[in-house]
mmCIF file of N, CA and C in Angstrom:
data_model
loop_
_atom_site.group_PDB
_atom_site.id
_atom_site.type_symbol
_atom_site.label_atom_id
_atom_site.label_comp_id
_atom_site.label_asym_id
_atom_site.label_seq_id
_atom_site.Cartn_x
_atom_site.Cartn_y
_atom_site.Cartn_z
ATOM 1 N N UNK A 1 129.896 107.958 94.356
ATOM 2 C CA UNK A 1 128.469 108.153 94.563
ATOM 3 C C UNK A 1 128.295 109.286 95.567
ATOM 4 N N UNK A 2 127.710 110.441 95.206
ATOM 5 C CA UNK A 2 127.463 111.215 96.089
ATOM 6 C C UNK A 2 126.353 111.042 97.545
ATOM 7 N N UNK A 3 126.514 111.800 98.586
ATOM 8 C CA UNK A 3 125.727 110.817 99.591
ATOM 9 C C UNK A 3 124.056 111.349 99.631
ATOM 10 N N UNK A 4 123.501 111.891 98.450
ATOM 11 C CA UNK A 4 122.438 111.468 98.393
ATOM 12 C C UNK A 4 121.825 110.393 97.502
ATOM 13 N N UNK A 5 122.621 110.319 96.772
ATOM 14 C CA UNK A 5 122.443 109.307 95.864
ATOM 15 C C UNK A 5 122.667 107.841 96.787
ATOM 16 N N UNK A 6 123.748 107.704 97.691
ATOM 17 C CA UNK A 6 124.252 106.979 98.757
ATOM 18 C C UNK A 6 122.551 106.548 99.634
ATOM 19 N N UNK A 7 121.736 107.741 100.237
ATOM 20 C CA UNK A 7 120.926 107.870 101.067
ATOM 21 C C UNK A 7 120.082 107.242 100.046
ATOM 22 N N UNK A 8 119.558 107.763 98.960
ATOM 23 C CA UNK A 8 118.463 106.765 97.848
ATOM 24 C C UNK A 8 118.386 105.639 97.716
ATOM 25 N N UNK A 9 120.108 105.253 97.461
ATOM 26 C CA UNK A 9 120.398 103.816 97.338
ATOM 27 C C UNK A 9 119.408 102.849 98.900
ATOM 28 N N UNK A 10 120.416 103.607 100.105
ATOM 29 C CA UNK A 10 119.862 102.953 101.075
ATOM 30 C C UNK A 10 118.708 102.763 101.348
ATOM 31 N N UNK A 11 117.917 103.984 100.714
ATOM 32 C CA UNK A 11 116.181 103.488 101.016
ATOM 33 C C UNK A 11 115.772 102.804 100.309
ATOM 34 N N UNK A 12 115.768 103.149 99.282
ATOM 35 C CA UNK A 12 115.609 101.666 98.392
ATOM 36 C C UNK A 12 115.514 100.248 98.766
ATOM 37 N N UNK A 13 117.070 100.000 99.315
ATOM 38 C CA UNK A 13 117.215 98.586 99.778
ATOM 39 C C UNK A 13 116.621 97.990 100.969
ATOM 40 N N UNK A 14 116.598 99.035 101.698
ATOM 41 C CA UNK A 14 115.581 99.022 102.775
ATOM 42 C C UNK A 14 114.247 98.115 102.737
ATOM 43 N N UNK A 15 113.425 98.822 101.614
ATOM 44 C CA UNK A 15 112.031 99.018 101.019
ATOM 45 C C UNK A 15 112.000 97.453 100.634
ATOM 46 N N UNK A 16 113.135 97.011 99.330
ATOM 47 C CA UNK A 16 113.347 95.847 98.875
ATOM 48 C C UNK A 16 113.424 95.015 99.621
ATOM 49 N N UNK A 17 113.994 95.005 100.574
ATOM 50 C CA UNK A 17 114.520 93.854 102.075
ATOM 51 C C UNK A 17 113.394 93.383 102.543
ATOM 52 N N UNK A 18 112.514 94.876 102.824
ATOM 53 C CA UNK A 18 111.459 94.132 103.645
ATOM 54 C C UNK A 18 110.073 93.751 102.715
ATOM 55 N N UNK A 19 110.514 93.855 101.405
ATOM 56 C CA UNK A 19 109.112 92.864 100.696
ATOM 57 C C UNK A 19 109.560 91.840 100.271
ATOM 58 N N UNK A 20 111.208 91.841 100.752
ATOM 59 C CA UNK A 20 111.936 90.190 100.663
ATOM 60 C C UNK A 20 111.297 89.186 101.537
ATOM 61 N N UNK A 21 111.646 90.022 102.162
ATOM 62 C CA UNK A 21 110.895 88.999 103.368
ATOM 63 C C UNK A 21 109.324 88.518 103.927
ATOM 64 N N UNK A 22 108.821 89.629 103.203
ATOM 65 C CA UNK A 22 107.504 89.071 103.507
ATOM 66 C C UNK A 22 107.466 88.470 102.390
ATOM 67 N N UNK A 23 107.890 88.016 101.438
ATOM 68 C CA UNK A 23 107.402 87.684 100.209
ATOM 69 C C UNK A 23 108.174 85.866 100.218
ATOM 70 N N UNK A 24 109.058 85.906 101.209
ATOM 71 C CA UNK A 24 110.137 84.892 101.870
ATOM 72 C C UNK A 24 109.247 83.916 101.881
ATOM 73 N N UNK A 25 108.552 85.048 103.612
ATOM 74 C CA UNK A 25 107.242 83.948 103.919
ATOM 75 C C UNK A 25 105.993 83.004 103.564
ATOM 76 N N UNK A 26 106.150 83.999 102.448
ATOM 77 C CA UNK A 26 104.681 83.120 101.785
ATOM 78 C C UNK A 26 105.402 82.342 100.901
ATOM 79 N N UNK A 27 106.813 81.811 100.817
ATOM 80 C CA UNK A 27 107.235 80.374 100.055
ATOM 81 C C UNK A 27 107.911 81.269 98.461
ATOM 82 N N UNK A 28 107.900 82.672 98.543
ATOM 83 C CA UNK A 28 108.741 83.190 97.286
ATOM 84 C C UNK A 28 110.283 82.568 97.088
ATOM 85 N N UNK A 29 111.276 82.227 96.019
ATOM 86 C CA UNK A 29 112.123 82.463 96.327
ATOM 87 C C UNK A 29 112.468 84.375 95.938
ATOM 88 N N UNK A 30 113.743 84.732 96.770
ATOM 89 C CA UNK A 30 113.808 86.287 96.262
ATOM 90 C C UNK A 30 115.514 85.952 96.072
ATOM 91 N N UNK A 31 115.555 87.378 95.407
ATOM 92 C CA UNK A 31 117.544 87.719 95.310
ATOM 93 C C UNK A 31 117.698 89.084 95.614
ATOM 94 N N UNK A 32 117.999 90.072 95.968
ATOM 95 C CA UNK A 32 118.398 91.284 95.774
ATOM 96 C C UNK A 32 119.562 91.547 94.942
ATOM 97 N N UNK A 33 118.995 92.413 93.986
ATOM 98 C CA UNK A 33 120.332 92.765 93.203
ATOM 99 C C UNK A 33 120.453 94.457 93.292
ATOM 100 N N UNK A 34 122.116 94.351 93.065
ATOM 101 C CA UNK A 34 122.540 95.561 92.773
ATOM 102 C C UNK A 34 123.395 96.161 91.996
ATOM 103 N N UNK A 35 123.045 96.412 90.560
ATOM 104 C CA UNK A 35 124.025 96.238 89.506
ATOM 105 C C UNK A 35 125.010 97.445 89.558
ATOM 106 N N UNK A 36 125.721 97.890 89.344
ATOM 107 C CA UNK A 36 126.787 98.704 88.935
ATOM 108 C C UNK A 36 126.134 99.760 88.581
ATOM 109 N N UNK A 37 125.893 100.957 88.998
ATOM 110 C CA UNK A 37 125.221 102.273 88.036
ATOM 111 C C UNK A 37 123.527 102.326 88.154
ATOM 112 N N UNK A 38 123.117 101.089 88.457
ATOM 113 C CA UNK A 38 122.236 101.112 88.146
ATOM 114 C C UNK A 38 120.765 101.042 89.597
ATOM 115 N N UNK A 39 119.741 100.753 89.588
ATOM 116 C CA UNK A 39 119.095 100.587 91.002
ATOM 117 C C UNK A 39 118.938 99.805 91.402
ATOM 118 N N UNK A 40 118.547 99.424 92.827
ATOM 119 C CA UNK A 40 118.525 97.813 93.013
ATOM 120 C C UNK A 40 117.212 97.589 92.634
ATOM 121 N N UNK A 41 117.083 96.434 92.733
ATOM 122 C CA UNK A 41 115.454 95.334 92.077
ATOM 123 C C UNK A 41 115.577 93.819 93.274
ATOM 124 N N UNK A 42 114.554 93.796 93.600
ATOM 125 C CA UNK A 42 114.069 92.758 94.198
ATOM 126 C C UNK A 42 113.708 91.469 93.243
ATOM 127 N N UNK A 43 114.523 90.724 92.581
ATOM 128 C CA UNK A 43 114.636 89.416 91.478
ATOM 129 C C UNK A 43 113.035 88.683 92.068
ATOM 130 N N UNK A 44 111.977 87.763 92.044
ATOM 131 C CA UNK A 44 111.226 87.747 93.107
ATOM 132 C C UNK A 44 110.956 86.689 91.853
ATOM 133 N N UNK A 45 110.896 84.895 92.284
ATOM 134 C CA UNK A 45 110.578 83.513 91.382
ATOM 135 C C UNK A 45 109.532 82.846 91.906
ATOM 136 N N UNK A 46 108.519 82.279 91.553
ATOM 137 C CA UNK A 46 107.522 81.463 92.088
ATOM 138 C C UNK A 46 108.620 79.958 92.428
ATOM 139 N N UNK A 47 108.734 79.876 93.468
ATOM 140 C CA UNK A 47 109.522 78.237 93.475
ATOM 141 C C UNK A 47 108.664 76.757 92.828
ATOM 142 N N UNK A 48 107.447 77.455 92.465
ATOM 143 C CA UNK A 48 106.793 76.075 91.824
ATOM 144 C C UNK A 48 106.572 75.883 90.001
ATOM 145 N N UNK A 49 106.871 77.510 89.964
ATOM 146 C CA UNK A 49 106.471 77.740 88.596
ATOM 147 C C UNK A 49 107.535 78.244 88.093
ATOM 148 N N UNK A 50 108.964 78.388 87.476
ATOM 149 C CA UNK A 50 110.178 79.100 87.764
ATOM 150 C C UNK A 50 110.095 80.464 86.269
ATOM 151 N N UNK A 51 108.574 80.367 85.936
ATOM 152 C CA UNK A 51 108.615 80.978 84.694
ATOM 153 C C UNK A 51 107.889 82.046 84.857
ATOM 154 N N UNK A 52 107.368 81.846 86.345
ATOM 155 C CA UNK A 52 106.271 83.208 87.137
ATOM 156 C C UNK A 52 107.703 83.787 88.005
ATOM 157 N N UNK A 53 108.006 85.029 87.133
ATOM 158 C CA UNK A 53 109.484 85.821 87.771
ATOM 159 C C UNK A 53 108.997 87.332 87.526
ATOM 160 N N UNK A 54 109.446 88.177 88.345
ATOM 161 C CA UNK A 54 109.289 89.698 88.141
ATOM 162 C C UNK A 54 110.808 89.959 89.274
ATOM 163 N N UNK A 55 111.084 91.292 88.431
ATOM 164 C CA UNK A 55 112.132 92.232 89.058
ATOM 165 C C UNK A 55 110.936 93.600 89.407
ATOM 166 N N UNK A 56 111.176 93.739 90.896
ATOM 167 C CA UNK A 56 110.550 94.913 91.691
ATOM 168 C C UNK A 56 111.781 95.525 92.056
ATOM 169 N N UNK A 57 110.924 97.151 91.351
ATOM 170 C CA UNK A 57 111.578 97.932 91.779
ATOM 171 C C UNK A 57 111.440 99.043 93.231
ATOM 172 N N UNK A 58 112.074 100.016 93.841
ATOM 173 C CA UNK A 58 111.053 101.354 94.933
ATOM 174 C C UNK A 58 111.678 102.284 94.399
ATOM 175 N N UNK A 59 110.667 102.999 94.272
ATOM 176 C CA UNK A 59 110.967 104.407 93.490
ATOM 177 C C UNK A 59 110.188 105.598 94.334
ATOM 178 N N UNK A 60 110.555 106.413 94.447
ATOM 179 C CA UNK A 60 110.353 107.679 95.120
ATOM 180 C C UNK A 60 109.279 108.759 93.862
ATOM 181 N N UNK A 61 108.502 108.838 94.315
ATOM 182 C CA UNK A 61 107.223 109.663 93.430
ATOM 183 C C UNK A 61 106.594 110.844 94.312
ATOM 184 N N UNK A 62 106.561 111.616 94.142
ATOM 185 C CA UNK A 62 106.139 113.404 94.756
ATOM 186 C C UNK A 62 106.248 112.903 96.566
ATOM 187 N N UNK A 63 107.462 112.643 96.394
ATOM 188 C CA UNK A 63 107.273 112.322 97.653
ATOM 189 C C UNK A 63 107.272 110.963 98.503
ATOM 190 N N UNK A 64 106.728 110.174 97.780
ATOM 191 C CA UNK A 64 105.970 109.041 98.655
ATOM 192 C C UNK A 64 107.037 107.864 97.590
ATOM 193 N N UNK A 65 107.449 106.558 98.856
ATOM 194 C CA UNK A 65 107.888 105.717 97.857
ATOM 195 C C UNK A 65 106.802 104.447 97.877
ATOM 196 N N UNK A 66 107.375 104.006 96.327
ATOM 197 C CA UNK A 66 106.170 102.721 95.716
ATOM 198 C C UNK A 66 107.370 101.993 95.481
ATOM 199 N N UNK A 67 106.231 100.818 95.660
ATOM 200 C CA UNK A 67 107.175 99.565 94.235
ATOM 201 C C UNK A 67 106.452 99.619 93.566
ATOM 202 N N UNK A 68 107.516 98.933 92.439
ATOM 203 C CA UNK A 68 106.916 99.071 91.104
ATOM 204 C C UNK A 68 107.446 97.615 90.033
ATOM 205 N N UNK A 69 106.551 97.567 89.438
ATOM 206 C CA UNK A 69 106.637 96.329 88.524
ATOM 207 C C UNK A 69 107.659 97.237 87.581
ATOM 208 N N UNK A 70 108.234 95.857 86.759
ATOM 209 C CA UNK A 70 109.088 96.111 85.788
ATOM 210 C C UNK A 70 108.947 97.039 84.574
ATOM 211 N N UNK A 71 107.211 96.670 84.395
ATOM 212 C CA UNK A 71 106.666 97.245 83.210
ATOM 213 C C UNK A 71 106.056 99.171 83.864
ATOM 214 N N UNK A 72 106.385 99.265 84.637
ATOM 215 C CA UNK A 72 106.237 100.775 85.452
ATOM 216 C C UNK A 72 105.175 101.034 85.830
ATOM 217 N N UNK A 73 104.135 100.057 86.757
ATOM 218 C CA UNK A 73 103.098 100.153 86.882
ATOM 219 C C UNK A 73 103.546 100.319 88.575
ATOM 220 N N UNK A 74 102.653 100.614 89.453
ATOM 221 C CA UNK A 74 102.840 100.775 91.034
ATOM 222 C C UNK A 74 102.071 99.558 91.293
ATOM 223 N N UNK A 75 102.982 98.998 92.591
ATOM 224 C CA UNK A 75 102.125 97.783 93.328
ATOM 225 C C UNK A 75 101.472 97.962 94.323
ATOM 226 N N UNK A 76 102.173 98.794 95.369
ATOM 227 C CA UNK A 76 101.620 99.589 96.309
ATOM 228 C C UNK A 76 102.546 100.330 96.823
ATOM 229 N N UNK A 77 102.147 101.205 98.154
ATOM 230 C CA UNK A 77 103.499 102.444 98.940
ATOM 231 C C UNK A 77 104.288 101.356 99.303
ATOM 232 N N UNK A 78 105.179 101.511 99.999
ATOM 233 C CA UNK A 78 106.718 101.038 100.132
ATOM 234 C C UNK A 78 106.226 100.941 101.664
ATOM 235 N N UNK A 79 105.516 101.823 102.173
ATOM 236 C CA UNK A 79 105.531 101.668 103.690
ATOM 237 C C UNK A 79 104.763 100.351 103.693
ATOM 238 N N UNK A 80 104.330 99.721 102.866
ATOM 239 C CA UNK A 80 102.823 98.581 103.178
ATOM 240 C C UNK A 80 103.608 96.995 102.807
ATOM 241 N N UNK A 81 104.477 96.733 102.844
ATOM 242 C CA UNK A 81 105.322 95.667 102.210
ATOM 243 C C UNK A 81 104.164 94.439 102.414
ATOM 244 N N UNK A 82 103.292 94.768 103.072
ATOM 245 C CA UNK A 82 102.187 93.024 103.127
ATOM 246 C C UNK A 82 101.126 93.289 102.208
ATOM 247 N N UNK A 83 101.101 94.372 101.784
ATOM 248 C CA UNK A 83 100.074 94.724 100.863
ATOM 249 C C UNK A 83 100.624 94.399 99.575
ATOM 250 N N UNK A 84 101.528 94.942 99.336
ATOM 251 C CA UNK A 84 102.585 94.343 97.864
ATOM 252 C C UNK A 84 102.980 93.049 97.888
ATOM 253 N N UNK A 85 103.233 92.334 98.862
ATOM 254 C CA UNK A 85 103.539 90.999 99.018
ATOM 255 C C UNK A 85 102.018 90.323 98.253
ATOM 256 N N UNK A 86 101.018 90.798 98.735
ATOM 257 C CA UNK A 86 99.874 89.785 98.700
ATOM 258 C C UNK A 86 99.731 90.423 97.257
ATOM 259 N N UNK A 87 99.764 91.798 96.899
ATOM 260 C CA UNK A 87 99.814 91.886 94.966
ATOM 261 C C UNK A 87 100.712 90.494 94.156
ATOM 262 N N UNK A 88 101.936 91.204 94.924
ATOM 263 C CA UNK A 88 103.270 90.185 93.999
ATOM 264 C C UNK A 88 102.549 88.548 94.054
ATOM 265 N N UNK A 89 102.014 88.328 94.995
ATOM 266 C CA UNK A 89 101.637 86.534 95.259
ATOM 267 C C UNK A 89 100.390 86.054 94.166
ATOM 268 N N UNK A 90 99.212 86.961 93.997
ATOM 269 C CA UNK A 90 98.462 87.042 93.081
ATOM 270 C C UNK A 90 99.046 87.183 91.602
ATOM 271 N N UNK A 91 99.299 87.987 90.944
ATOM 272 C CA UNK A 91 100.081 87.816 90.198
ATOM 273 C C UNK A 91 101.422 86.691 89.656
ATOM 274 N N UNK A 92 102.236 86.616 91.121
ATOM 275 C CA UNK A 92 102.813 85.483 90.480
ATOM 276 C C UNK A 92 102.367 84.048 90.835
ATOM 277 N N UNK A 93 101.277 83.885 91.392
ATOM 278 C CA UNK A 93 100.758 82.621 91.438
ATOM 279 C C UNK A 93 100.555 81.846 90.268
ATOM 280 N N UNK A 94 100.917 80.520 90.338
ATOM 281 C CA UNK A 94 100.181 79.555 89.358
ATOM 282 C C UNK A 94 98.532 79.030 89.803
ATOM 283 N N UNK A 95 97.930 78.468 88.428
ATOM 284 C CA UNK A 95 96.657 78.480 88.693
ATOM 285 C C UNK A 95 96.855 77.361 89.985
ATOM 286 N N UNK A 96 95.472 78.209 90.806
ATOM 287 C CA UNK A 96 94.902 76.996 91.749
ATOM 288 C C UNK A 96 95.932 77.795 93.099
ATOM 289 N N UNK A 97 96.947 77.889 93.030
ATOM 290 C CA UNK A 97 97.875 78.449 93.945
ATOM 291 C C UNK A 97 97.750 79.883 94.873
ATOM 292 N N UNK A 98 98.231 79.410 95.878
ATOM 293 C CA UNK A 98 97.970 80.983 97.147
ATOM 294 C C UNK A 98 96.642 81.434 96.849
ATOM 295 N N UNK A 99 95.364 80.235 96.653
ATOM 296 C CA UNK A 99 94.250 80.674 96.765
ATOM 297 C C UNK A 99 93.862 80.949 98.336
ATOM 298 N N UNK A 100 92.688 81.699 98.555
ATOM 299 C CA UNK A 100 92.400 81.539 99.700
ATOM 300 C C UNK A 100 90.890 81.643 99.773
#
């Protein structure tokens, strides 16, 4: 792996880590993966609903990094991990759930 590709990797995981964790807090389970060749993804399961699942990705765009849903949509910048947390929670909520 060359070391920018090395440096990508690391931001990436970075980015992922910390919407692990906020996403921890509000009762997500998470996994980080990192396949062979490929980028990492934040695995991210409703622990009540095990069928409300998304793989998040961070991707680097003119500049600025996002996450991004599986289907290649943006959740929010990468710098905002509580802002994407509270997307990811809406979305993967079951009805009635993480209302407020």
């Amino acid at each position: 792996m060359s070391d920018d590709n090395a440096a990508l990797a690391r931001t990436r995981i970075a980015y992922l880590e910390s919407l692990g964790d906020e996403l921890r807090d509000r009762g997500f389970a998470v996994r980080l993966t990192i396949p062979q060749g490929g980028p990492p993804s934040l695995h991210v399961v409703n622990p009540h609903a095990s069928a409300l699942t998304e793989n998040i990705l961070a991707e680097t765009t003119a500049g600025a990094w996002w996450f991004w849903w599986s289907w290649a949509e943006r959740i929010a910048p990468a710098d905002d991990p509580a802002e994407a947390a509270a997307r990811v929670t809406r979305v993967l909520a079951a009805t009635g759930e993480y209302s407020s």
